[in-house]
XYZ file of C-alpha atoms in Angstrom:
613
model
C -22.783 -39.197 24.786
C -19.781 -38.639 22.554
C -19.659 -37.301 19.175
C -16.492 -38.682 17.660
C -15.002 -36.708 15.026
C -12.565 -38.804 13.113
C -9.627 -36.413 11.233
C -7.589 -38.685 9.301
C -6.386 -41.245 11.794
C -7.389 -39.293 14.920
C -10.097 -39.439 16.734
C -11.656 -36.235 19.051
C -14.043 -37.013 21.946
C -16.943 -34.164 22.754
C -19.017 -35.061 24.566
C -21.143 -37.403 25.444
C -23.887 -39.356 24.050
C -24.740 -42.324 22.254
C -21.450 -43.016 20.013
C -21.824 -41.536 16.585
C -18.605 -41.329 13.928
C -18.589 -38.577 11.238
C -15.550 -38.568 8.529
C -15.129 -35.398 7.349
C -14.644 -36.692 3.915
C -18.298 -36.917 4.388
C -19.396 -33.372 4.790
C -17.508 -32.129 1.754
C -19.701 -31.287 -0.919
C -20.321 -33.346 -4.063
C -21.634 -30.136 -6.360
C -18.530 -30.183 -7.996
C -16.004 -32.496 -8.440
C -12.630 -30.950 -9.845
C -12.523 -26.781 -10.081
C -12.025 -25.121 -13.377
C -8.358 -24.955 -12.925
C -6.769 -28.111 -12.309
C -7.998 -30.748 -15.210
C -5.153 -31.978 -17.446
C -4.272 -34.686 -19.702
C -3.590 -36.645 -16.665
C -7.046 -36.474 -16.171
C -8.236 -37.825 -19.633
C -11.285 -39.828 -19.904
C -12.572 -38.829 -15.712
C -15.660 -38.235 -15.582
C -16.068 -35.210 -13.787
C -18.204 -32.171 -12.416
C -17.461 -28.943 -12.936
C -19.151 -25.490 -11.872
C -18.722 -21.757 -12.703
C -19.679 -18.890 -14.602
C -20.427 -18.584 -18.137
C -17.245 -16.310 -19.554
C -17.925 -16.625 -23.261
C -19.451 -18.734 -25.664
C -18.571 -19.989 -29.491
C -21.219 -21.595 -31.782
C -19.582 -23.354 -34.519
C -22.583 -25.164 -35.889
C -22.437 -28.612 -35.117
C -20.489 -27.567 -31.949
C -21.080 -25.347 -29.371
C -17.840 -24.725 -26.972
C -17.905 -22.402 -23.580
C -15.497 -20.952 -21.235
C -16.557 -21.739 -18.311
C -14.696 -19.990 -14.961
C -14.167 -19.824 -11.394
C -11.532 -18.538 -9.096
C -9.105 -21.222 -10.154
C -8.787 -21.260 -13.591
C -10.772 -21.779 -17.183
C -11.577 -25.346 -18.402
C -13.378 -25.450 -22.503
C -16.666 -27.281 -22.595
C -17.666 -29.184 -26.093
C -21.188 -29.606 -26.373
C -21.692 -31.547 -29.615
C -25.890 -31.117 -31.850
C -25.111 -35.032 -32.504
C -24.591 -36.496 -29.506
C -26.355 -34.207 -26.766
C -28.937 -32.171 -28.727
C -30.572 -31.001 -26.466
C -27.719 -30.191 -23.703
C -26.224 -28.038 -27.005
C -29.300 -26.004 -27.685
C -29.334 -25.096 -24.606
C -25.982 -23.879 -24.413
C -27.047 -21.946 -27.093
C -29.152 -19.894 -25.142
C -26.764 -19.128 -22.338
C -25.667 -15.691 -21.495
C -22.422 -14.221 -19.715
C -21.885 -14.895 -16.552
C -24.850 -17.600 -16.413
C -24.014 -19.819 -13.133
C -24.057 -23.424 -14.613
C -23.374 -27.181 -13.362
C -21.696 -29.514 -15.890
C -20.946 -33.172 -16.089
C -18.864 -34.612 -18.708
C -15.819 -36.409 -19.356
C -12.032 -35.107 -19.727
C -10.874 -35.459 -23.276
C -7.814 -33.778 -25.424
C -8.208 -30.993 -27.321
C -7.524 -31.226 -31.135
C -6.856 -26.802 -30.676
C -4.471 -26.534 -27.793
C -4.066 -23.523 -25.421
C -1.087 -23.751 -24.053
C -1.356 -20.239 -22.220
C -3.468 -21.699 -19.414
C -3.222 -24.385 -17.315
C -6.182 -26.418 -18.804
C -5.103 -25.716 -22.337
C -4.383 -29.159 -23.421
C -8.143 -30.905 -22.166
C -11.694 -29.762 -22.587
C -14.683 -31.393 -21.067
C -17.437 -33.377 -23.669
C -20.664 -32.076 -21.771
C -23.222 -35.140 -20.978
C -25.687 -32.978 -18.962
C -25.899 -29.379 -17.761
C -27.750 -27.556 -15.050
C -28.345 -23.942 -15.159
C -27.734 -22.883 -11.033
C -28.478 -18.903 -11.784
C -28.949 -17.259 -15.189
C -27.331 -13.591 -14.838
C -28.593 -10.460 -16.200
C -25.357 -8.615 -18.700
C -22.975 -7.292 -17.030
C -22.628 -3.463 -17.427
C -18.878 -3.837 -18.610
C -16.981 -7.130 -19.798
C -15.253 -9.284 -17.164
C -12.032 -10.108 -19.059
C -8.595 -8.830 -17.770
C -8.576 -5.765 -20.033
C -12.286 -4.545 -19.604
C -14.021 -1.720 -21.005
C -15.534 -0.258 -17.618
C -14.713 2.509 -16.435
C -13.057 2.914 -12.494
C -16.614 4.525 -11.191
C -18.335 1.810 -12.452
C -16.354 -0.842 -12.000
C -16.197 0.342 -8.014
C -20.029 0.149 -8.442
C -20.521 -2.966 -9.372
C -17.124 -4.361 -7.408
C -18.648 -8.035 -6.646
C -18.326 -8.395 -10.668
C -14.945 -6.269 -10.907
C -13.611 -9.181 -8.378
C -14.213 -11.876 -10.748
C -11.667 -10.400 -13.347
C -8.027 -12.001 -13.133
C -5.860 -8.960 -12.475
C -8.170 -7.977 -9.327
C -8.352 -11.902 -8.221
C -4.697 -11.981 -8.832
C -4.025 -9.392 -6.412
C -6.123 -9.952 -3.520
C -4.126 -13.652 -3.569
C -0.659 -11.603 -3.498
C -2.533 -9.697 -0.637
C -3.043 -13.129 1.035
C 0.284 -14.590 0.383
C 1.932 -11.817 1.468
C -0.083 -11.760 5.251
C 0.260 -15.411 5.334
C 4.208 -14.873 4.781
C 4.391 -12.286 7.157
C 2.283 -13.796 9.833
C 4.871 -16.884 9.219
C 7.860 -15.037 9.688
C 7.282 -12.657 12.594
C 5.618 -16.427 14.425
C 8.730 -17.689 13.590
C 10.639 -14.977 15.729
C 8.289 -15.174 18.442
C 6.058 -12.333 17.891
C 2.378 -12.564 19.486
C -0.151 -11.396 17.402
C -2.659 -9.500 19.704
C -5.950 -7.645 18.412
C -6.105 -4.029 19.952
C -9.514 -2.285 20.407
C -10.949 -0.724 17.556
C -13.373 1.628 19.739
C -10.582 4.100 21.108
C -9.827 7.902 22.332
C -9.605 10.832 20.214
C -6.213 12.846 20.730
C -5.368 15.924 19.226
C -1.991 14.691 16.942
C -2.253 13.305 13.731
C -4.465 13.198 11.203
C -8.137 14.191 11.686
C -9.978 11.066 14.027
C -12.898 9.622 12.445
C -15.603 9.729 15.505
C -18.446 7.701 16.424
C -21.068 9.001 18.882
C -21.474 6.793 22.069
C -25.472 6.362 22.820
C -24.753 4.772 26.439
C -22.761 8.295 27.174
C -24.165 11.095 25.636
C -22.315 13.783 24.468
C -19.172 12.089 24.427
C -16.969 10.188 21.542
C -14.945 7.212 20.415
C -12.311 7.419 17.690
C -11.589 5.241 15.377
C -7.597 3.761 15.825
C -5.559 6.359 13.327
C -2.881 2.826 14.311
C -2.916 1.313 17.585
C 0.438 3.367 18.938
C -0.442 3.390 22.729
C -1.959 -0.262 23.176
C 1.020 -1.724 21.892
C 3.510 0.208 24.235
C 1.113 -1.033 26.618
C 1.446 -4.683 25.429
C 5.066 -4.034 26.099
C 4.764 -2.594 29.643
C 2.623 -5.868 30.191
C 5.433 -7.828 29.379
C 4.809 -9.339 26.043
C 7.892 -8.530 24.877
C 7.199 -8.992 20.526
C 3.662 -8.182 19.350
C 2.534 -7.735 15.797
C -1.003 -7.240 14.250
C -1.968 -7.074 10.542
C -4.666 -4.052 11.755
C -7.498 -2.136 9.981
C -6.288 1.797 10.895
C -8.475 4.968 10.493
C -7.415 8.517 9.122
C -10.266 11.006 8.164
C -7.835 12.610 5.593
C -7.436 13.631 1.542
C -7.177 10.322 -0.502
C -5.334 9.794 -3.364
C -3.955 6.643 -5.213
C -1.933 5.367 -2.539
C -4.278 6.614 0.043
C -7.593 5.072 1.808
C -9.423 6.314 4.721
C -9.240 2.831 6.248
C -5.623 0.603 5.536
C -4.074 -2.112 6.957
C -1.192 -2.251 8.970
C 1.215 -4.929 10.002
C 2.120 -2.766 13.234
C 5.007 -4.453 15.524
C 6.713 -3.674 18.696
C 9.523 -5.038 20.742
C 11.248 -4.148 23.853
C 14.741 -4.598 25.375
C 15.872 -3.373 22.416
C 17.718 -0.807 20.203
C 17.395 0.642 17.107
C 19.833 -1.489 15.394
C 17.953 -5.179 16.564
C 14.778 -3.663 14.991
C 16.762 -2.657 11.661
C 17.790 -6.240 11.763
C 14.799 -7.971 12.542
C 12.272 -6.254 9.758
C 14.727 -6.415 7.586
C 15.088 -9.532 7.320
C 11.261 -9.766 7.172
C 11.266 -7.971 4.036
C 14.096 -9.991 2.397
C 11.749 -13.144 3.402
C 8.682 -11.537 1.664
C 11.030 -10.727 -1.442
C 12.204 -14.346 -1.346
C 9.185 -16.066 -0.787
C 6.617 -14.308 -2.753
C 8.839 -12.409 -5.576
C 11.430 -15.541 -5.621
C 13.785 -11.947 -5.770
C 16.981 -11.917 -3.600
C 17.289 -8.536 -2.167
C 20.825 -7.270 -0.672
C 21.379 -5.959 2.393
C 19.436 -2.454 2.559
C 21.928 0.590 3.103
C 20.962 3.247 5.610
C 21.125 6.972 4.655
C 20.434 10.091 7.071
C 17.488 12.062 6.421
C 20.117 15.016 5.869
C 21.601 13.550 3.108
C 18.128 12.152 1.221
C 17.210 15.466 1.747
C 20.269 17.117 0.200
C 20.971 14.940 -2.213
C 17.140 14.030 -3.495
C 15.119 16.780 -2.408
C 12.823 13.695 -0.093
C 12.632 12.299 2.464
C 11.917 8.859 0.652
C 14.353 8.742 -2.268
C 13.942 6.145 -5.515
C 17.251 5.171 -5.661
C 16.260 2.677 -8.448
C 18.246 5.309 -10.750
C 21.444 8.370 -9.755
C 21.083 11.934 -11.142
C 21.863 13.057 -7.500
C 22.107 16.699 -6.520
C 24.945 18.714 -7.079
C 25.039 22.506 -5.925
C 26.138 25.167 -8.205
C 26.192 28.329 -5.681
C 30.117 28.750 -6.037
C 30.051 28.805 -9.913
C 26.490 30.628 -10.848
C 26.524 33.064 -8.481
C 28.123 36.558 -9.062
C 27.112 37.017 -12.879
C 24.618 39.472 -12.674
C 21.664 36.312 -13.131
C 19.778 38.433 -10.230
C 17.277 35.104 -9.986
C 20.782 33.322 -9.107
C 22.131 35.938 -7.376
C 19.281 36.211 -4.974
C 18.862 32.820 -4.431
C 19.909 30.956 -1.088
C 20.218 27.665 -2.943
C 21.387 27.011 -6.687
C 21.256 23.008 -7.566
C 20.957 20.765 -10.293
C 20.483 17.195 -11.566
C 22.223 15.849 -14.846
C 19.902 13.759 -17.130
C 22.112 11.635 -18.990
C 21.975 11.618 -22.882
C 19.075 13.902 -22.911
C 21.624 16.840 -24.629
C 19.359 16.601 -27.692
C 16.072 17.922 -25.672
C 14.153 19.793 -28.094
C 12.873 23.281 -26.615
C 9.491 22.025 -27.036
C 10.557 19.540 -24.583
C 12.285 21.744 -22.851
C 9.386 24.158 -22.198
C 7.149 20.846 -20.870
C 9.625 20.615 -18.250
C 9.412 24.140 -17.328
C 5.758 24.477 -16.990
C 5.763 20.976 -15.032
C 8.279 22.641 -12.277
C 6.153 26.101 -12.621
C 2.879 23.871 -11.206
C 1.479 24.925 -8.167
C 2.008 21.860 -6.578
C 5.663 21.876 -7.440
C 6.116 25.657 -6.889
C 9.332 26.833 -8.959
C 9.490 30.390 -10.649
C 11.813 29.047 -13.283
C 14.230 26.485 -15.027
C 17.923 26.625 -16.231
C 18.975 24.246 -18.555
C 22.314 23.446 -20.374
C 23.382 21.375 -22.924
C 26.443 19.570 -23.401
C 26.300 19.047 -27.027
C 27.854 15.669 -28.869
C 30.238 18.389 -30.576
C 31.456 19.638 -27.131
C 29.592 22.900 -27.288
C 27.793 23.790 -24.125
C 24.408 25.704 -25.052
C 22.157 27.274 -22.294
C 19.412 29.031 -21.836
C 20.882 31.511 -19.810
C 23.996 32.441 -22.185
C 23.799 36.132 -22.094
C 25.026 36.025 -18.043
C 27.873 33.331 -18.229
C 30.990 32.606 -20.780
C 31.952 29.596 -22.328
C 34.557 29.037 -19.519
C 31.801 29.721 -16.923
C 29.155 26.920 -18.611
C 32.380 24.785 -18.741
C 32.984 25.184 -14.886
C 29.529 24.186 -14.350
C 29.327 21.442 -16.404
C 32.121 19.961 -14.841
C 30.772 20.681 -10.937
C 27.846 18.489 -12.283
C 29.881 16.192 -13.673
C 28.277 16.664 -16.864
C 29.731 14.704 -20.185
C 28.966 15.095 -24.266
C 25.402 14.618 -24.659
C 24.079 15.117 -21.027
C 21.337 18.007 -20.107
C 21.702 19.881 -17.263
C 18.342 20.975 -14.908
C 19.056 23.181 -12.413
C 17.031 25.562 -10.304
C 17.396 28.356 -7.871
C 15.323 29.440 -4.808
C 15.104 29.093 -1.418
C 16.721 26.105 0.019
C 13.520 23.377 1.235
C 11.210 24.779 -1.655
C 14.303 24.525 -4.502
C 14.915 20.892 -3.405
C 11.541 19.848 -2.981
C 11.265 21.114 -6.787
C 13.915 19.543 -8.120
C 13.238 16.174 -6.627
C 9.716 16.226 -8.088
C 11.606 17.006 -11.736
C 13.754 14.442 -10.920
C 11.422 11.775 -10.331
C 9.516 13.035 -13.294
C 12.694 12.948 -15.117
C 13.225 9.432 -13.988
C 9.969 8.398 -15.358
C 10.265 9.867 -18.745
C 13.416 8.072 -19.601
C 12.413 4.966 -18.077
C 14.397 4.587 -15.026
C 11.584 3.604 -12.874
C 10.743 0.167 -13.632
C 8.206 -1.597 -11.523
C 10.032 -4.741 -11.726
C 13.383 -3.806 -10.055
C 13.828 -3.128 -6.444
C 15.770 -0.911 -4.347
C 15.393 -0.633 -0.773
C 17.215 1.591 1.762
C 16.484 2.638 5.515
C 16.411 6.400 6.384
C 17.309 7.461 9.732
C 17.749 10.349 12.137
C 14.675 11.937 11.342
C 14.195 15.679 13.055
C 12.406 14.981 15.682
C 10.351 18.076 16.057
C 9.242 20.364 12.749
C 7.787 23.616 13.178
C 4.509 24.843 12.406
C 4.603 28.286 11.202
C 0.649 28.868 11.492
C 0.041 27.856 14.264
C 3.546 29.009 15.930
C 4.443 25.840 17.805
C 6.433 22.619 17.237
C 4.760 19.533 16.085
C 6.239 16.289 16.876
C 7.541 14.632 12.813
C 6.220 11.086 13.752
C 4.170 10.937 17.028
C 5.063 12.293 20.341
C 6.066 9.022 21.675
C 9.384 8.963 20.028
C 12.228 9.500 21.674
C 15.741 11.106 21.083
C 18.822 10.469 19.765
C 20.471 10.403 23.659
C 23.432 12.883 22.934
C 20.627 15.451 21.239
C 18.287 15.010 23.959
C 19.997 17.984 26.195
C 18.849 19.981 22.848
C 15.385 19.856 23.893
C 15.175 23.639 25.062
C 17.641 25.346 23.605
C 17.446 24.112 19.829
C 14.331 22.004 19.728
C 14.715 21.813 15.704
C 18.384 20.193 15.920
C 17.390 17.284 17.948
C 17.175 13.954 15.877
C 14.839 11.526 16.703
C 15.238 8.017 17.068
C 13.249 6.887 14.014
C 13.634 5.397 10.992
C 12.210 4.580 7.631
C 11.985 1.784 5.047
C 11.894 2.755 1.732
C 11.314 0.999 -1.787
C 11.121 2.492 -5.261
C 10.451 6.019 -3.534
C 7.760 4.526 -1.222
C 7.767 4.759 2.290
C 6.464 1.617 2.996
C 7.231 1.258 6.871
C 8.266 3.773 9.687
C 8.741 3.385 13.391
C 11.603 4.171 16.308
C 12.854 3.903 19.667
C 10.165 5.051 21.899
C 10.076 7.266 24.818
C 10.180 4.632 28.158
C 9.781 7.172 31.409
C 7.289 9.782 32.527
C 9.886 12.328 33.118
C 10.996 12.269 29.705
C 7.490 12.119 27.698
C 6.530 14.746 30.155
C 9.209 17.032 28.610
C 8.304 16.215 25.053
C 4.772 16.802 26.106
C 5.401 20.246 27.587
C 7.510 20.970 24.161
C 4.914 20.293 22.016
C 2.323 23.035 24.200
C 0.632 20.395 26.144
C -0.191 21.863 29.646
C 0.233 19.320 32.508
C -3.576 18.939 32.711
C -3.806 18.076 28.796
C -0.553 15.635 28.781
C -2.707 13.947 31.779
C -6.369 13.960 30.143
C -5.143 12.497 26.744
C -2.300 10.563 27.848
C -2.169 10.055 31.413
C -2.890 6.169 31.522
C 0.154 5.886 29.843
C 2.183 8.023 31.414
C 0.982 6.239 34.719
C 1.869 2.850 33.137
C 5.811 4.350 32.918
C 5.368 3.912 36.563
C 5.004 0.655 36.560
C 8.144 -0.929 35.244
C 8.037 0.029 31.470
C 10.972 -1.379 29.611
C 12.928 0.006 26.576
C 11.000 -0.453 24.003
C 10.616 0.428 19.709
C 8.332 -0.891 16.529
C 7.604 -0.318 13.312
C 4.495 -0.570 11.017
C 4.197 -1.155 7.747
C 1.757 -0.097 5.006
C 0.503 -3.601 3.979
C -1.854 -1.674 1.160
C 1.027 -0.163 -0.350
C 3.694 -3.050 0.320
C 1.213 -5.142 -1.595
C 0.928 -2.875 -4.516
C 4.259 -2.296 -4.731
C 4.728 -5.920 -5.177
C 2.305 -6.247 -7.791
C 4.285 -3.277 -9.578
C 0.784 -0.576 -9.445
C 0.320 2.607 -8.503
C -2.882 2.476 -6.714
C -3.635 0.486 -3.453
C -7.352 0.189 -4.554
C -6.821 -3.304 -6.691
C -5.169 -5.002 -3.448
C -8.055 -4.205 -1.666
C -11.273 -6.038 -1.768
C -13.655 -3.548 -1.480
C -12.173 -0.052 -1.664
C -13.535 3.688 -1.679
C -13.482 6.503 -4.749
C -11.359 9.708 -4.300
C -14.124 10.953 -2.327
C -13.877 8.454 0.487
C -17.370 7.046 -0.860
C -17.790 3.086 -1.016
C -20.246 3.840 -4.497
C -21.084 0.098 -4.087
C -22.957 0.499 -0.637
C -23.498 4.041 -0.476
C -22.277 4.933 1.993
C -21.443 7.236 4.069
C -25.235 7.539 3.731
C -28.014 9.916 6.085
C -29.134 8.024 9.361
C -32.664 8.184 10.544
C -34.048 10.923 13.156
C -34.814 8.527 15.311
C -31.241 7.468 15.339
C -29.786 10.817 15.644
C -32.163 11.364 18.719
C -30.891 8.131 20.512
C -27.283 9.546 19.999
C -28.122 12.884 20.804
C -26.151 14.622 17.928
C -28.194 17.220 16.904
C -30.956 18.969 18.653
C -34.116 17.328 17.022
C -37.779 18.709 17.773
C -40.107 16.540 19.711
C -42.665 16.519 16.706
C -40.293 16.203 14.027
């Protein structure tokens, strides 16, 4: 028997039976003839079937005309009391988000709306079927609604309908389809890694799941899938990418979600440079082909110098006001806060000379925040008449101010922040005022992009509490070569071989060269307090595959959540995201997490449970 399948012209053989032909034009469904976003003037006088929900209503009498919508788009429906009665009264009695079934026939509308596709037709209704009436929403589906977040996350299958959210999960796609288009295009393989996996004791906190077949003992949930794809490469397959759902059991916030998608890559016979070149250009093609934006070539910057000169590891360099130390001029004028401090610096915000002290003090008290941790602010003015005013006058002469204003290269009508402190705390500080600085005088506009890569990360960063190093990426990275002979002697001087992508102060992708023998990642290992018996426990299946021919090898991954809010010019990842959780890592849709049963936590053996409970 063969069941032929006929696609267009060609025709697929089964298997075999008695010969039966399908075309596929026949299985598509007939509900609906057009969607609610394609119908134009083109189309005038079709007679056509539409379906979709009910998104407002207008009785003008003799008329009654509705909005009707679906994914695609909004197409006006006339129902007219003289013509179809009785398919108008019962429009009438319609409410929101009522499912219906229409046919009618294409005609031009006398009241245009040219702001949507379908603006220039509307549909004359000759019947109507009512597929599901719909209870009223608890907050109006239109692009500005009046829900609140909590309850829009509640009742998220009706959130989706709105155009902004809709809007956004189709960047989401474009962008995967883009990116799964690209990377295909240079070879890449994508390859699914396992999603049931070991804990290990780096990183963020694991989110575990209790194994019922052996008791006692865990899985962990991928935190990304860093060892399977150095794997991949030891097997041989050379480019791998995956756009991956990764786990981290940690404190959310706007750009944060306990689960987020990757699109984690890895390469080998390689250095850092190819993979520089290679997601590069990926990003320029995403720009290109989703943005229609041209981006230039992205300049790299040490982590030494983002630190120095913006206080961050990822700087926005959308806008300047760089750093500029003022030890040499402030210090030695009896300013003890100076005086004392190991680092004096400053930003200059141009034109902002006229700062009221109301102002003034806001900026102050938003450095003085526990979460931005300065004692203090200096500021000086640089007045349109020339006269330099500071807050600090009593400690420095007008030839001192003038000394300083010209270190910062300060100019008639500029304000001058600066702050004083130890050195990693007084930067941090100042690059949160600058960024908040930045966004008060508009300087960070979503629309505008600036790109850089940031390399020669530390490789190691001490952890004072717990009086060992910690490794800044993953322990897998490896060295800078001429820093590696560092290891032992000066463990915080050696750079690693990593770098970052940034946009718009967003760390949107990070990888590096990875560690290739056993020798090597046994000495990182052994750095980092592993004893030989841990290193081999957690990690000895891949230190065993070093044995085996492992080339040189180095990825990346990229945030897809946050690339694709960035994109879409938001602050929050939730939107691109089709079903996300609250600041509390709760999904208030579902429930969950939610209690299991007893009998459930018996079968896992969790928690002791009496036998009569």
């Amino acid at each position: 028997m063969y069941l032929i399948l006929r696609f267009n012209s060609h025709i697929i053989p089964t298997f075999t039976s008695p010969v039966l032909t399908f075309d596929l034009n026949m299985l598509n469904t007939k509900l609906r003839s057009h969607t609610c976003g394609e119908l134009t003037l083109k189309d005038k006088d079709k007679s056509v079937t539409l379906c979709g929900w009910l998104l407002r209503a207008r009785d003008l009498g003799g008329m009654t005309f509705i909005d009707l919508r679906d994914r695609y788009g909004i197409t006006q429906l006339a129902f007219n009391m003289e013509t179809h009665k009785t398919q108008c009264e019962k429009a009438r009695q319609l409410g929101r988000e009522f499912v219906i079934r229409v046919n009618g026939i294409v005609a031009e509308r006398s009241n245009k709306n040219l702001r949507i596709q379908t603006g220039e037709i509307e549909i004359i209704v000759e019947s109507m079927e009512i597929l599901n009436p719909s209870l009223t929403p608890p907050f109006t589906i239109e692009d500005t609604t009046d829900g609140g977040e909590e309850l829009r996350m509640k009742y998220r299958y009706l959130d989706l309908r709105r155009n902004p959210v809709r809007e956004a999960l189709e960047l989401r796609h474009r962008l995967a389809m883009e990116t799964r288009k690209y990377l295909d295009q240079q070879n890449f393989l994508e390859v699914e890694t396992p999603v049931l996996i070991k804990s290990t004791p780096e990183g963020a906190r694991d989110f575990v799941v209790p194994s019922r077949m052996n008791q006692g003992e865990f899985y962990a949930l991928p935190q990304s899938p860093q060892t399977f794809k150095q794997l991949l490469m030891v097997a041989g397959f050379d480019r791998y990418f995956q756009l991956v759902k990764c786990f981290r059991d940690e404190a959310l916030r706007a750009d944060r979600q306990p689960e987020f998608t990757q699109i984690d890559c890895e390469m080998c016979f390689v250095e850092q440079g190819d993979i520089l070149a290679m997601f590069e250009g990926m990003i320029l093609h995403l720009f290109k082909t989703v943005k229609g934006i041209d981006i230039p070539a992205l300049p790299h910057m040490t982590y030494a110098d983002a630190m120095k000169l913006y206080g961050s590891d990822k700087p926005d360099i959308r806008f300047d006001m760089k750093f500029v130390e003022l030890g040499s001029e402030m210090k030695g004028k009896g300013f003890k806060v100076v005086d004392d401090a190991e680092l004096v610096i400053s930003i200059c915000a141009k034109g902002c000379g006229d700062y009221t002290r109301k102002q003034l003090d806001e900026l102050t008290e938003f450095v003085k925040r526990p979460q931005i941790g300065a004692t203090g602010l200096v500021y000086l003015r640089f007045q349109n008449d020339g006269n330099l005013k500071s807050s600090v006058d009593k400690f420095y002469t007008p030839e001192d101010l003038k000394k300083i204003a010209e270190k910062a290269n300060a100019q008639k009508g500029d304000l001058l922040l600066i702050l004083a402190g130890p050195a990693n705390k007084t930067r941090k500080a100042l690059g949160e005022l600058r960024l908040e600085m930045g966004k008060r005088l508009n300087l960070r506009d979503h629309t505008k992009f600036s790109c850089l890569w940031v390399v020669d990360f530390p490789l190691l960063e001490w952890n004072e509490e717990e009086k060992r190093w910690f490794a800044m990426h993953h322990p897998f990275t490896a060295a800078k070569p001429e820093d590696l002979a560092l290891l032992e002697i000066n463990p915080g001087a050696v750079r690693a071989n990593a770098y970052d992508m940034v946009i718009n102060g967003v760390e949107i992708g990070g990888g590096s060269i990875r560690i290739h023998d056993k020798n090597t990642q046994a000495r990182i290992f052994k750095r980092l307090g592993f004893t030989e018996e841990e290193a081999q426990e957690q990690f000895g299946f891949l230190m065993n595959a070093f044995e085996y021919g492992a080339p040189p090898h180095g990825g990346i991954a990229f945030g897809f959540d946050r690339l694709c809010s960035l994109f879409g010019g938001a602050e929050t990842i939730r939107d691109y995201i089709a079903f996300p959780k609250n600041n509390a890592g709760r999904d208030v849709m579902i429930d969950a997490p939610s209690k299991i049963s007893i009998e459930q936590m018996k079968e896992l053996n969790i928690m002791n449970i009496p036998e009569n409970s």
